[in-house]
Short mmCIF file of N, CA and C in Angstrom, two decimals:
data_model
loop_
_atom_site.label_atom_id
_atom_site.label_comp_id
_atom_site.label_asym_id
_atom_site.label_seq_id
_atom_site.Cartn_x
_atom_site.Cartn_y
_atom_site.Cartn_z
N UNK A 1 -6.05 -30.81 57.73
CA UNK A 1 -7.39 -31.23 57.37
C UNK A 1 -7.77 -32.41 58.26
N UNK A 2 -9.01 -32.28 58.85
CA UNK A 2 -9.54 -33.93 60.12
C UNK A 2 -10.77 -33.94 58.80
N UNK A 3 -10.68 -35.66 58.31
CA UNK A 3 -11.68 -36.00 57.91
C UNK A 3 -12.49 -36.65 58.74
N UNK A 4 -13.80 -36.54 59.02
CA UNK A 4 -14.90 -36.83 59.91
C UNK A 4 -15.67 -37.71 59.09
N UNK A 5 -15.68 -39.11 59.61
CA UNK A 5 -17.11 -40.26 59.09
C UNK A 5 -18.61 -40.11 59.30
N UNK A 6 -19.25 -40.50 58.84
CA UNK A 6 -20.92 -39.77 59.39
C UNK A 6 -21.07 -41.09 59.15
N UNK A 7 -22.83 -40.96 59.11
CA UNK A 7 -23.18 -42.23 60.02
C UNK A 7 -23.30 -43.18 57.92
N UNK A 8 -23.32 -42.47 57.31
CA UNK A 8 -23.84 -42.85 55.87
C UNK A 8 -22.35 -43.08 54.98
N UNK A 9 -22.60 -44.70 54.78
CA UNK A 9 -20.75 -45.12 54.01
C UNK A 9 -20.54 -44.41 53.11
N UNK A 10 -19.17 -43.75 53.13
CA UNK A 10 -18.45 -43.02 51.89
C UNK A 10 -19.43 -41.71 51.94
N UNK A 11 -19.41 -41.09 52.81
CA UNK A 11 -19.70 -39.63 53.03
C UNK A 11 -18.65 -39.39 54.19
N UNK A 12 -18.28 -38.23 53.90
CA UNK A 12 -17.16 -37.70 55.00
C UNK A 12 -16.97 -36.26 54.80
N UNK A 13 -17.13 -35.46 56.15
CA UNK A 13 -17.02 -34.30 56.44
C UNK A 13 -15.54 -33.92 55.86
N UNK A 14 -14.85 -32.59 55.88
CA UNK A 14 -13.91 -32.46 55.58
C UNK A 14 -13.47 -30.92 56.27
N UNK A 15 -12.97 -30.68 57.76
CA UNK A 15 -12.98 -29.71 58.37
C UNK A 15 -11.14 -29.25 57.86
N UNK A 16 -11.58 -27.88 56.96
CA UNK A 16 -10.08 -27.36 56.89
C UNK A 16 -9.86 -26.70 57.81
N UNK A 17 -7.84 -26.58 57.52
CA UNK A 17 -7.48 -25.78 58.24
C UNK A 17 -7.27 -24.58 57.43
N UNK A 18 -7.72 -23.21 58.03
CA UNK A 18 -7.41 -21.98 57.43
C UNK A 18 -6.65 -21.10 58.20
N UNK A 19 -6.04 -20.42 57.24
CA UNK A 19 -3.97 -20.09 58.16
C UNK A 19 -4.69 -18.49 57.41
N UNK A 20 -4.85 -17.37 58.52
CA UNK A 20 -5.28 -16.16 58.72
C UNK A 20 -3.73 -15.22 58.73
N UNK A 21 -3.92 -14.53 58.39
CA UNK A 21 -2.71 -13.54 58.24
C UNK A 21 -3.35 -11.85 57.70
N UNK A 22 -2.38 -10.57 57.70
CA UNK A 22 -2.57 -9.80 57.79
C UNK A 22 -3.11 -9.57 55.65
N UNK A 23 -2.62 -10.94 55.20
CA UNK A 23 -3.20 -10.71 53.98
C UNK A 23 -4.70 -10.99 53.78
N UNK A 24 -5.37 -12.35 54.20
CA UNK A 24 -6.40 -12.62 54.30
C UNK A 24 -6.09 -14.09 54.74
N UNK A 25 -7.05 -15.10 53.82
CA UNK A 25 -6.69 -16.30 54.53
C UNK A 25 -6.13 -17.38 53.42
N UNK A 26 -6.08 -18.72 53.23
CA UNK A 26 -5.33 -19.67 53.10
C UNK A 26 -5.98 -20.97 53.35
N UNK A 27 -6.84 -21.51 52.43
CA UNK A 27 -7.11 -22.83 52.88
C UNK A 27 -6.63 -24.23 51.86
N UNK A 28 -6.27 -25.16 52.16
CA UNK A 28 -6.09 -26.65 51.53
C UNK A 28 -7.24 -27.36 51.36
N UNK A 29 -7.79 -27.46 50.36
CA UNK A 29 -9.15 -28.36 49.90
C UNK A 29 -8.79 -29.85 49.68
N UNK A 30 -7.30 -30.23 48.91
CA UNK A 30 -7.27 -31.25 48.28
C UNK A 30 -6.17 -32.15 48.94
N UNK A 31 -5.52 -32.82 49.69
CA UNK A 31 -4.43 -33.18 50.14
C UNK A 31 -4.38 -34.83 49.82
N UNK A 32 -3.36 -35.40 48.81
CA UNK A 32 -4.09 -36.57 48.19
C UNK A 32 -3.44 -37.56 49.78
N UNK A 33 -2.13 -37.30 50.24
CA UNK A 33 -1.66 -38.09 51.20
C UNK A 33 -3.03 -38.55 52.22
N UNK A 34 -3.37 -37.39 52.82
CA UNK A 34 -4.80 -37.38 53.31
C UNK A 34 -5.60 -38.35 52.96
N UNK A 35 -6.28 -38.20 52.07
CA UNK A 35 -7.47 -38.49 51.28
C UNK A 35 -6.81 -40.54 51.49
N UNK A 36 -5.99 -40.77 51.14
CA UNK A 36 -5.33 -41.81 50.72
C UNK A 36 -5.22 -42.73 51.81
N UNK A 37 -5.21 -42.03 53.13
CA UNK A 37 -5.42 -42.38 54.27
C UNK A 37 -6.65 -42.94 54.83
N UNK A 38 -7.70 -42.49 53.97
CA UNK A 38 -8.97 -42.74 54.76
C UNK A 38 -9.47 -43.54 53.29
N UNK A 39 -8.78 -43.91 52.51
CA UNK A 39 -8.87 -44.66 51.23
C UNK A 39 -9.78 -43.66 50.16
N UNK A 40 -9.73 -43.03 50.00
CA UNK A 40 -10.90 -42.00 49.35
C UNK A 40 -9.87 -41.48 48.14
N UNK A 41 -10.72 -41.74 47.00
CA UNK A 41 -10.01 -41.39 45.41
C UNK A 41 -10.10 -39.97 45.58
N UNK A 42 -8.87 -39.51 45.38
CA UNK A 42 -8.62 -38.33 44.78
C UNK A 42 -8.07 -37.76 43.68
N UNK A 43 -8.10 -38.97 42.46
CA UNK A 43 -7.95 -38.53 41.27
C UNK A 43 -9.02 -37.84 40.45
N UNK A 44 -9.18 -36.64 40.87
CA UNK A 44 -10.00 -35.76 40.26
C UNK A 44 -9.99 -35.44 38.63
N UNK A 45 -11.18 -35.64 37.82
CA UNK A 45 -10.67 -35.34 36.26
C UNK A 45 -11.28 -34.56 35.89
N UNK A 46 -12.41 -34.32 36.75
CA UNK A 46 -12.93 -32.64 36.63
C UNK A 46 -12.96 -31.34 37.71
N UNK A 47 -13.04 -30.19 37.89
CA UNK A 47 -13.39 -29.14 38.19
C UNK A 47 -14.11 -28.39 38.24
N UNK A 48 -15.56 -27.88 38.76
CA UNK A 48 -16.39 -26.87 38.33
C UNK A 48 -17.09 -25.83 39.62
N UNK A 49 -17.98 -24.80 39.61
CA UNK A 49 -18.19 -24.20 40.54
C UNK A 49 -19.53 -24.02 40.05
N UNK A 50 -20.56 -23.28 40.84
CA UNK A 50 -22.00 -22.53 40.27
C UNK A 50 -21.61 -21.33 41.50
N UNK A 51 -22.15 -20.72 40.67
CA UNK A 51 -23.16 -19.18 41.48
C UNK A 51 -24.48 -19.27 41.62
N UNK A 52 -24.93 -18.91 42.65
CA UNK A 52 -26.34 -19.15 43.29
C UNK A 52 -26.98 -18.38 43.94
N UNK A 53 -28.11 -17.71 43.84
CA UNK A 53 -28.73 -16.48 44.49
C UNK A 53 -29.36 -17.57 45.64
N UNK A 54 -29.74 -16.42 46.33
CA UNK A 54 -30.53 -17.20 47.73
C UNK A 54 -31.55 -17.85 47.55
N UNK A 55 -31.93 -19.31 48.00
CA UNK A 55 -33.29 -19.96 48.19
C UNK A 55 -33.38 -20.51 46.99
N UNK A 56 -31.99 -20.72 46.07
CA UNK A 56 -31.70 -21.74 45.05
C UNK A 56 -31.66 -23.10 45.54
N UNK A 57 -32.30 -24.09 44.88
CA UNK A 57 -32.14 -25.66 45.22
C UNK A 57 -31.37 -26.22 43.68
N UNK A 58 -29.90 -26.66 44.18
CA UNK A 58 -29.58 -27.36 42.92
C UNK A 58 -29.78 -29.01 43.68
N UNK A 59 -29.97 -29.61 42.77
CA UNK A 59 -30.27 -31.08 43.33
C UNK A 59 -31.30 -32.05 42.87
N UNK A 60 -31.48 -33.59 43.43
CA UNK A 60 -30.30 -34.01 43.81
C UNK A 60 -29.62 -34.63 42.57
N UNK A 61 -28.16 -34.49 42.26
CA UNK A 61 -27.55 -35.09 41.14
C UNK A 61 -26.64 -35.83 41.51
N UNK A 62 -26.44 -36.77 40.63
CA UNK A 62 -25.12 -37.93 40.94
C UNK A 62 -25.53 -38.82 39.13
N UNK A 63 -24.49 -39.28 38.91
CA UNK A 63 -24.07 -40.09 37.35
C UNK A 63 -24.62 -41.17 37.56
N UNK A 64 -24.62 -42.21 36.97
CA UNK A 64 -24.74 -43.30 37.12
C UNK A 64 -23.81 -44.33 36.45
N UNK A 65 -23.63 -45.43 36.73
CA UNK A 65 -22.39 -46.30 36.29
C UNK A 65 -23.02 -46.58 34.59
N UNK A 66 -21.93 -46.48 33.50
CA UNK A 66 -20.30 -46.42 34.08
C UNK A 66 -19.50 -44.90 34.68
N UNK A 67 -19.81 -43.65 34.27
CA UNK A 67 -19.75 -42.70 35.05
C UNK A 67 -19.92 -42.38 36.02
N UNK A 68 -20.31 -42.81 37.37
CA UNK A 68 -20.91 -42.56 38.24
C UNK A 68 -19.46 -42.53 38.67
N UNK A 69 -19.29 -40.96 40.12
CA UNK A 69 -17.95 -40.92 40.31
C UNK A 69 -18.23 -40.51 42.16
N UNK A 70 -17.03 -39.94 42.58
CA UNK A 70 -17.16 -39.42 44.12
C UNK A 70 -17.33 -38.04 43.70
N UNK A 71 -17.38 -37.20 44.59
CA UNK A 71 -17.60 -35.80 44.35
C UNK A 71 -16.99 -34.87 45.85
N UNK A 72 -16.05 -34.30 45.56
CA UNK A 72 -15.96 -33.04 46.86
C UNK A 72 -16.14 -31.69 46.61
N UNK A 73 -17.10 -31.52 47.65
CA UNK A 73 -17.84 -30.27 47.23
C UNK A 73 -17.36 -29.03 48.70
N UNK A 74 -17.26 -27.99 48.37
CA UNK A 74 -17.12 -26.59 49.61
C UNK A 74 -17.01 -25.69 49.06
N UNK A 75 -17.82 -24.80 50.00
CA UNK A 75 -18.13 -23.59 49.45
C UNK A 75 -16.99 -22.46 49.48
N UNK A 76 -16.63 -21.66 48.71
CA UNK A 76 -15.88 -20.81 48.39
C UNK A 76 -16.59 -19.58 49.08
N UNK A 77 -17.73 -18.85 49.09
CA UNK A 77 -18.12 -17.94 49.45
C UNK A 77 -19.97 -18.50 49.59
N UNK A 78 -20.16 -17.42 50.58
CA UNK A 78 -21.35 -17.30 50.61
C UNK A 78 -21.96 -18.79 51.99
N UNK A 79 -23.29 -19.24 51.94
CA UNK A 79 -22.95 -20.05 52.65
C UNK A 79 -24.55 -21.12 51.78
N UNK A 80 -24.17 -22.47 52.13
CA UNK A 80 -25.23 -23.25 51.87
C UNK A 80 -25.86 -24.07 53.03
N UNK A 81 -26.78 -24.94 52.38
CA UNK A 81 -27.66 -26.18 53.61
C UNK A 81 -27.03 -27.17 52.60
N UNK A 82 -26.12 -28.07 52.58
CA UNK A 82 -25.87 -29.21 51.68
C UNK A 82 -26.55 -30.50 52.03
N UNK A 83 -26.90 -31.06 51.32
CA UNK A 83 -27.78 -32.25 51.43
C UNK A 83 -27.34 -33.34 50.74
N UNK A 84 -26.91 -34.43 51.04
CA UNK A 84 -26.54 -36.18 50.33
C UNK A 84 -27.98 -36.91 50.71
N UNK A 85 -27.88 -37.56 49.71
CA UNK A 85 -29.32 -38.78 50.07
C UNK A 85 -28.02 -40.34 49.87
N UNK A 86 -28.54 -41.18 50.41
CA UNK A 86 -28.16 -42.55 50.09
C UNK A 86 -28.89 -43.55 49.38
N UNK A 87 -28.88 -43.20 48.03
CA UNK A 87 -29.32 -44.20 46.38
C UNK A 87 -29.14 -45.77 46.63
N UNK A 88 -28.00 -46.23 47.43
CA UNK A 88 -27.54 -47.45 47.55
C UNK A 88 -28.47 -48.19 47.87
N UNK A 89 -29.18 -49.91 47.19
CA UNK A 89 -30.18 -50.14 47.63
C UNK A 89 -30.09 -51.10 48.61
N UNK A 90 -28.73 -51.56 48.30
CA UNK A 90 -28.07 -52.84 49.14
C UNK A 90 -27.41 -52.10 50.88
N UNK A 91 -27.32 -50.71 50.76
CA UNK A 91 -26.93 -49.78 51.96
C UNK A 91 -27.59 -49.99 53.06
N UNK A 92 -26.88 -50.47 54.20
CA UNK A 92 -27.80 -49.70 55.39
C UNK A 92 -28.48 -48.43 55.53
N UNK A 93 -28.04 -47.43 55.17
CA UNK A 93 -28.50 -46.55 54.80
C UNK A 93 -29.46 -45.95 53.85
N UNK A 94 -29.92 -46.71 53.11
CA UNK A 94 -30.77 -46.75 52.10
C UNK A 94 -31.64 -46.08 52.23
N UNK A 95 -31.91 -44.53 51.47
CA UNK A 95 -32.91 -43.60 51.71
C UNK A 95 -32.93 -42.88 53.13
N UNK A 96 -31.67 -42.86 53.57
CA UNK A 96 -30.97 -41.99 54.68
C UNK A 96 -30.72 -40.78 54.24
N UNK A 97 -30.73 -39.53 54.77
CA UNK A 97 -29.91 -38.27 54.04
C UNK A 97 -29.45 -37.41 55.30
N UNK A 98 -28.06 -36.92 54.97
CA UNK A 98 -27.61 -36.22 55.48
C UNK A 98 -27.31 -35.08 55.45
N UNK A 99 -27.35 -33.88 56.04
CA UNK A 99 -27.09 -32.35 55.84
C UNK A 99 -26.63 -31.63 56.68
N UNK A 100 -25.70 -31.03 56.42
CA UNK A 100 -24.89 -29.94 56.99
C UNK A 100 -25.10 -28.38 56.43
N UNK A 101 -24.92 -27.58 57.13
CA UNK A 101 -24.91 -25.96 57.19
C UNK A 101 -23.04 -25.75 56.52
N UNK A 102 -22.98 -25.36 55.40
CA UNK A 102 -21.45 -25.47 54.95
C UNK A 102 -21.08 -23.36 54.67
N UNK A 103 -20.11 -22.73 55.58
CA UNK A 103 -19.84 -21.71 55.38
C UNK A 103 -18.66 -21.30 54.84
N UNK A 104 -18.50 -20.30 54.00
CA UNK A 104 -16.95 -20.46 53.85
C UNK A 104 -16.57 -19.37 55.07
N UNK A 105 -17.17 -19.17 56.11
CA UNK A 105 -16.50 -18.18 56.91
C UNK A 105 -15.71 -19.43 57.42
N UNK A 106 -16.32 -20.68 57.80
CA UNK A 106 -15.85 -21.61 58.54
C UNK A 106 -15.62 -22.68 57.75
N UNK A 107 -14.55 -22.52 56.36
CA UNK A 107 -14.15 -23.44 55.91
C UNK A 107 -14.27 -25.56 56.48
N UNK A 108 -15.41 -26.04 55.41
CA UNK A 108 -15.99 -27.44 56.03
C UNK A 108 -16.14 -27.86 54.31
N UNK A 109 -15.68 -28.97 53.85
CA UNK A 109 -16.32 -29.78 52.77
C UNK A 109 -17.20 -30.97 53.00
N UNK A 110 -17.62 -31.48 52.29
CA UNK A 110 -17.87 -32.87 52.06
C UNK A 110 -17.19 -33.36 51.24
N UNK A 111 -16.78 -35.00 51.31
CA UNK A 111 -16.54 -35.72 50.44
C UNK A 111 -18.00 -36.87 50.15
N UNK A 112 -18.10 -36.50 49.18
CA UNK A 112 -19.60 -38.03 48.46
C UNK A 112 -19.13 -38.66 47.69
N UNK A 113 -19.27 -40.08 47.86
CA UNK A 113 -19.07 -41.32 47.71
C UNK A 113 -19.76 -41.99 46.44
N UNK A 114 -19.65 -43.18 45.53
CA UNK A 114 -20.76 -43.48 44.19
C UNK A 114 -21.64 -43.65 45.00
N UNK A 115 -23.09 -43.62 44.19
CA UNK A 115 -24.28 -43.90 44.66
C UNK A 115 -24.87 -43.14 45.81
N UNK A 116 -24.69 -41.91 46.56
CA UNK A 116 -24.93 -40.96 46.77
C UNK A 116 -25.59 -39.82 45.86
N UNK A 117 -26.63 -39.36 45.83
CA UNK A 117 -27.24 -37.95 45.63
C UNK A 117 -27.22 -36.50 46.21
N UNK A 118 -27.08 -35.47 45.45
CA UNK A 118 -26.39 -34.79 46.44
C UNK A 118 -27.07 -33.10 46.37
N UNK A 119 -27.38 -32.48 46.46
CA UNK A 119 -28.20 -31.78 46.31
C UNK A 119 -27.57 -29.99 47.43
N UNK A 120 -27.96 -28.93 47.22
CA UNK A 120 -27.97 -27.84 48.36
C UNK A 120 -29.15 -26.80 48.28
N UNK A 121 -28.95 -25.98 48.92
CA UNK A 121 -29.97 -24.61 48.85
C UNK A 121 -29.20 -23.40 49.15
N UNK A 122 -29.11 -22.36 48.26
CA UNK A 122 -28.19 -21.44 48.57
C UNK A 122 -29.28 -20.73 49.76
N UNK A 123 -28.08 -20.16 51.26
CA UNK A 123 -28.67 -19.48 51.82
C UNK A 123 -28.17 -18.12 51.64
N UNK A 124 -27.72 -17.80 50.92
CA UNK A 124 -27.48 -16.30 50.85
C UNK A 124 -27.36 -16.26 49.27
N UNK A 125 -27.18 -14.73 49.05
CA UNK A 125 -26.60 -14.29 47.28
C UNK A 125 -25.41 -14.67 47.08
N UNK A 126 -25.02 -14.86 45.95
CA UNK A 126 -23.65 -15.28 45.17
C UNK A 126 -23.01 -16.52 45.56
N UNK A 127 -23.69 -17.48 46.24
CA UNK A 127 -23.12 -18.60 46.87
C UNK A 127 -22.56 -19.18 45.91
N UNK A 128 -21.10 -19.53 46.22
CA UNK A 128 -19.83 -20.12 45.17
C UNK A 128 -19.49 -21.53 45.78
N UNK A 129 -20.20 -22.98 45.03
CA UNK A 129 -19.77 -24.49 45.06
C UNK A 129 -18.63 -24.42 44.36
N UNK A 130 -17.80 -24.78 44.55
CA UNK A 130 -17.07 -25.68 43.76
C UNK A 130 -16.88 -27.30 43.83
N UNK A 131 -17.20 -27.88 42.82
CA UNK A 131 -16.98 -29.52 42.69
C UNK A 131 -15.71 -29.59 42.12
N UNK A 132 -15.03 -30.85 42.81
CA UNK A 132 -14.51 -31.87 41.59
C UNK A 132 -15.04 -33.48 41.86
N UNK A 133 -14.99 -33.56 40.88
CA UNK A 133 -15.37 -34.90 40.43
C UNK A 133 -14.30 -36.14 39.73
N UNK A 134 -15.13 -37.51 40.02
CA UNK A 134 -13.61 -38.41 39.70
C UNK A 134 -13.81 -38.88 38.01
N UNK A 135 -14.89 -38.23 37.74
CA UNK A 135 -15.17 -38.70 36.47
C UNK A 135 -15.62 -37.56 35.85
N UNK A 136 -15.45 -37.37 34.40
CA UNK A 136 -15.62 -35.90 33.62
C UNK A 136 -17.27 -36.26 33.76
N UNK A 137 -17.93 -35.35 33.51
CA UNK A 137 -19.25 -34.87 33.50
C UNK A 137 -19.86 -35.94 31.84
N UNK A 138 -21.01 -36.87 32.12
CA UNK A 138 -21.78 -37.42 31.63
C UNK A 138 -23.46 -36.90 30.85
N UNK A 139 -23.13 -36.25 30.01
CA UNK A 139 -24.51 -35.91 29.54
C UNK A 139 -25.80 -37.26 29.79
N UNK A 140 -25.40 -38.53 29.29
CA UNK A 140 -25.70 -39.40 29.16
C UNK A 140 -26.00 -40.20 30.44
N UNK A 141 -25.20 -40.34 31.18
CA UNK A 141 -25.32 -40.83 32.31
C UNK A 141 -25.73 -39.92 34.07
N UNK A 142 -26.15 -38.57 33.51
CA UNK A 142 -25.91 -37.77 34.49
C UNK A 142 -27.53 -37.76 34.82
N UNK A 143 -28.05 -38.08 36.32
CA UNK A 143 -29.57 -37.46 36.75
C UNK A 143 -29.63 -36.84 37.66
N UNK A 144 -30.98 -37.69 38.43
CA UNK A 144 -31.16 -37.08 39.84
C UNK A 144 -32.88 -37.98 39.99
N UNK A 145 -32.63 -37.18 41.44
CA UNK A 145 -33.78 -37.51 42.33
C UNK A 145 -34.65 -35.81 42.81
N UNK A 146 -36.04 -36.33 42.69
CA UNK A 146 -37.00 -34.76 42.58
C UNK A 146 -36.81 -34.00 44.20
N UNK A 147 -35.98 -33.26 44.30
CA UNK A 147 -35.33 -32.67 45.97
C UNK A 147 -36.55 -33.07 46.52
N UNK A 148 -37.84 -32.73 46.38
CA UNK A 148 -39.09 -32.68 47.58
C UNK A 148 -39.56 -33.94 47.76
N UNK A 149 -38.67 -34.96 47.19
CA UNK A 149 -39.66 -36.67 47.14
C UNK A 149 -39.08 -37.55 48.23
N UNK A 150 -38.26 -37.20 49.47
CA UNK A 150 -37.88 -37.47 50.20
C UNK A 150 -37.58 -37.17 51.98
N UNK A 151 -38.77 -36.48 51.95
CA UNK A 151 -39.06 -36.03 53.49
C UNK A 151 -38.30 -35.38 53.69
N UNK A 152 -37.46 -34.64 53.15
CA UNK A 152 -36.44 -33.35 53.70
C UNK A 152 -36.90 -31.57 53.76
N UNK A 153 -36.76 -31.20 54.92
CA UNK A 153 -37.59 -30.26 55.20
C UNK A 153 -37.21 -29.13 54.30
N UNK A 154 -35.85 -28.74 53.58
CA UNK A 154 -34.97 -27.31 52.96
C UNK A 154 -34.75 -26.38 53.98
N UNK A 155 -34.91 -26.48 55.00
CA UNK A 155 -35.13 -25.04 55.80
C UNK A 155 -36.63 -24.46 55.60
N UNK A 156 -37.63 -25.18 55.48
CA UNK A 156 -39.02 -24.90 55.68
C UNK A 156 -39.18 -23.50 54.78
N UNK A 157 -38.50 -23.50 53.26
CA UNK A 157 -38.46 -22.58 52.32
C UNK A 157 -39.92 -22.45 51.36
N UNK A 158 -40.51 -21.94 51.24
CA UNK A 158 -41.60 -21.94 50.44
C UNK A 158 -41.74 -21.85 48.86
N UNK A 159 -40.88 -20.91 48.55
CA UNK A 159 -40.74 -21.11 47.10
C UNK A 159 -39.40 -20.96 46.51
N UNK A 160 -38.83 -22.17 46.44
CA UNK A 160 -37.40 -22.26 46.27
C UNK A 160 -37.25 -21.84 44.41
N UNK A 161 -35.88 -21.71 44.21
CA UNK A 161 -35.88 -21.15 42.93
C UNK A 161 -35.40 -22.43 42.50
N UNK A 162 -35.38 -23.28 41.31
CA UNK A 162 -35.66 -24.85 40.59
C UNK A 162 -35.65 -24.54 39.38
N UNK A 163 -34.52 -25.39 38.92
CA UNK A 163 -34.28 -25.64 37.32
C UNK A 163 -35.54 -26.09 37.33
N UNK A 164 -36.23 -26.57 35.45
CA UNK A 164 -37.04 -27.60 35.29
C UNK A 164 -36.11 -28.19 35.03
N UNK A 165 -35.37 -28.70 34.70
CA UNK A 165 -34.42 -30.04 34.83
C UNK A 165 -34.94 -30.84 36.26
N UNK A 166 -34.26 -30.23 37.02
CA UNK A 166 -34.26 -30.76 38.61
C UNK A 166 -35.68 -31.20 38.92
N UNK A 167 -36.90 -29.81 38.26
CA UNK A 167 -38.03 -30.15 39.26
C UNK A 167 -38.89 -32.16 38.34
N UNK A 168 -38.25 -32.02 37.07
CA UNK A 168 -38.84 -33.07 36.50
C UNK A 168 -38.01 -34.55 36.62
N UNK A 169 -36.93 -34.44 37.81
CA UNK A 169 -36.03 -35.89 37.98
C UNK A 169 -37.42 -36.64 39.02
N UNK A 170 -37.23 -37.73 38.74
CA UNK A 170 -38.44 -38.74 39.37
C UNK A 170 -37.95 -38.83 41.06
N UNK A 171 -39.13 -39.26 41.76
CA UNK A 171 -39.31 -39.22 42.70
C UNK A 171 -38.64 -40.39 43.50
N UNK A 172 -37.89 -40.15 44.59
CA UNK A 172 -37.07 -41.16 45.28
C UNK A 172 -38.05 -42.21 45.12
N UNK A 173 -39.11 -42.41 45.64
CA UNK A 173 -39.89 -43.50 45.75
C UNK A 173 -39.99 -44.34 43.92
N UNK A 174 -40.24 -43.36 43.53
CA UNK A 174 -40.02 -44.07 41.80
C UNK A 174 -39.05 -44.31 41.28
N UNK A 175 -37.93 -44.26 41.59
CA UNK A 175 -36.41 -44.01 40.95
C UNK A 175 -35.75 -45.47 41.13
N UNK A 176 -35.58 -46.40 39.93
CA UNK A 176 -34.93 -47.66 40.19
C UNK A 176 -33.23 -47.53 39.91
N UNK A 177 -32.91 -47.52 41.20
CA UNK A 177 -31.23 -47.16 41.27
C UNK A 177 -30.80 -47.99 40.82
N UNK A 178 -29.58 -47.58 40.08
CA UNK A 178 -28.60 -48.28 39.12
C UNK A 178 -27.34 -49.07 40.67
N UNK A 179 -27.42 -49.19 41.71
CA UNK A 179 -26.39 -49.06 42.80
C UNK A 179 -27.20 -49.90 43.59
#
């Protein structure tokens, strides 16, 4: 696994290695030695995945303190546009966002950092996330930011498919971060 820094603190690419054989393939998502190296918690206390038809927007979500946790996210199948925003108000980055094209033909994660938002768009049918997270899931403490309130193009999608959950989280510009 090469973890890759981007330009936004505590976001990091995560390029696996996948070991091909006459069975199929083989990849390592979690390697704590790794992770431990580049100082990044990998005490994970949750697990979860979604299924996603095409031109789905889940997003953007992240906890807030005292829950507020890291998150590594890669796709199992199918492929996405993943998107982080930077919540941090004290950040250089502050209202920065970053996005990558994540395939599982070409096994790639992210790791996101607290105070990050994090959001995708399925580009195909059945697209399979899997998260873990460093903190169990927060009814209470869990939001977001409204995906379209932050100059990000989606892939110039016209009518994306949107929880009302998601479409009613307030607008980056309105949103007084807890970070």
């Amino acid at each position: 696994m090469k973890i890759i820094e981007t330009d936004i603190e505590g976001l990091f690419v995560l390029e696996y290695n996948c070991f091909n054989d006459h069975r199929g393939n083989f990849v390592k998502t979690i390697h704590q030695e790794t992770f431990n190296n580049f100082g990044l918690d990998s005490d994970f206390k949750e697990s979860f995945y979604s299924i996603s038809k095409k031109n789905v927007i889940r997003g953007m979500h992240f906890q807030i303190p005292p829950d507020d946790h890291s998150k590594l996210v890669y796709v199992v199948s199918g492929k996405i546009l993943d998107v982080v925003l930077d919540i941090r108000i004290n950040s250089k980055t502050f209202g920065n966002y970053f996005s990558i094209e994540i395939d599982s033909k070409k096994p790639v994660g992210i790791y996101i950092g607290k105070g990050l938002a994090h959001g995708f768009l399925s580009l195909n049918d059945e697209s399979i996330v899997e998260y873990h997270t460093t903190t169990p899931h927060s009814a209470l403490n869990e939001t977001g930011i409204n995906y379209d309130s932050f100059n990000f193009n989606w892939n110039g999608i016209k009518n994306p498919i949107i929880s009302d959950r998601d479409l009613n989280f307030e607008t980056f510009k309105n949103y007084k971060s807890p970070f």
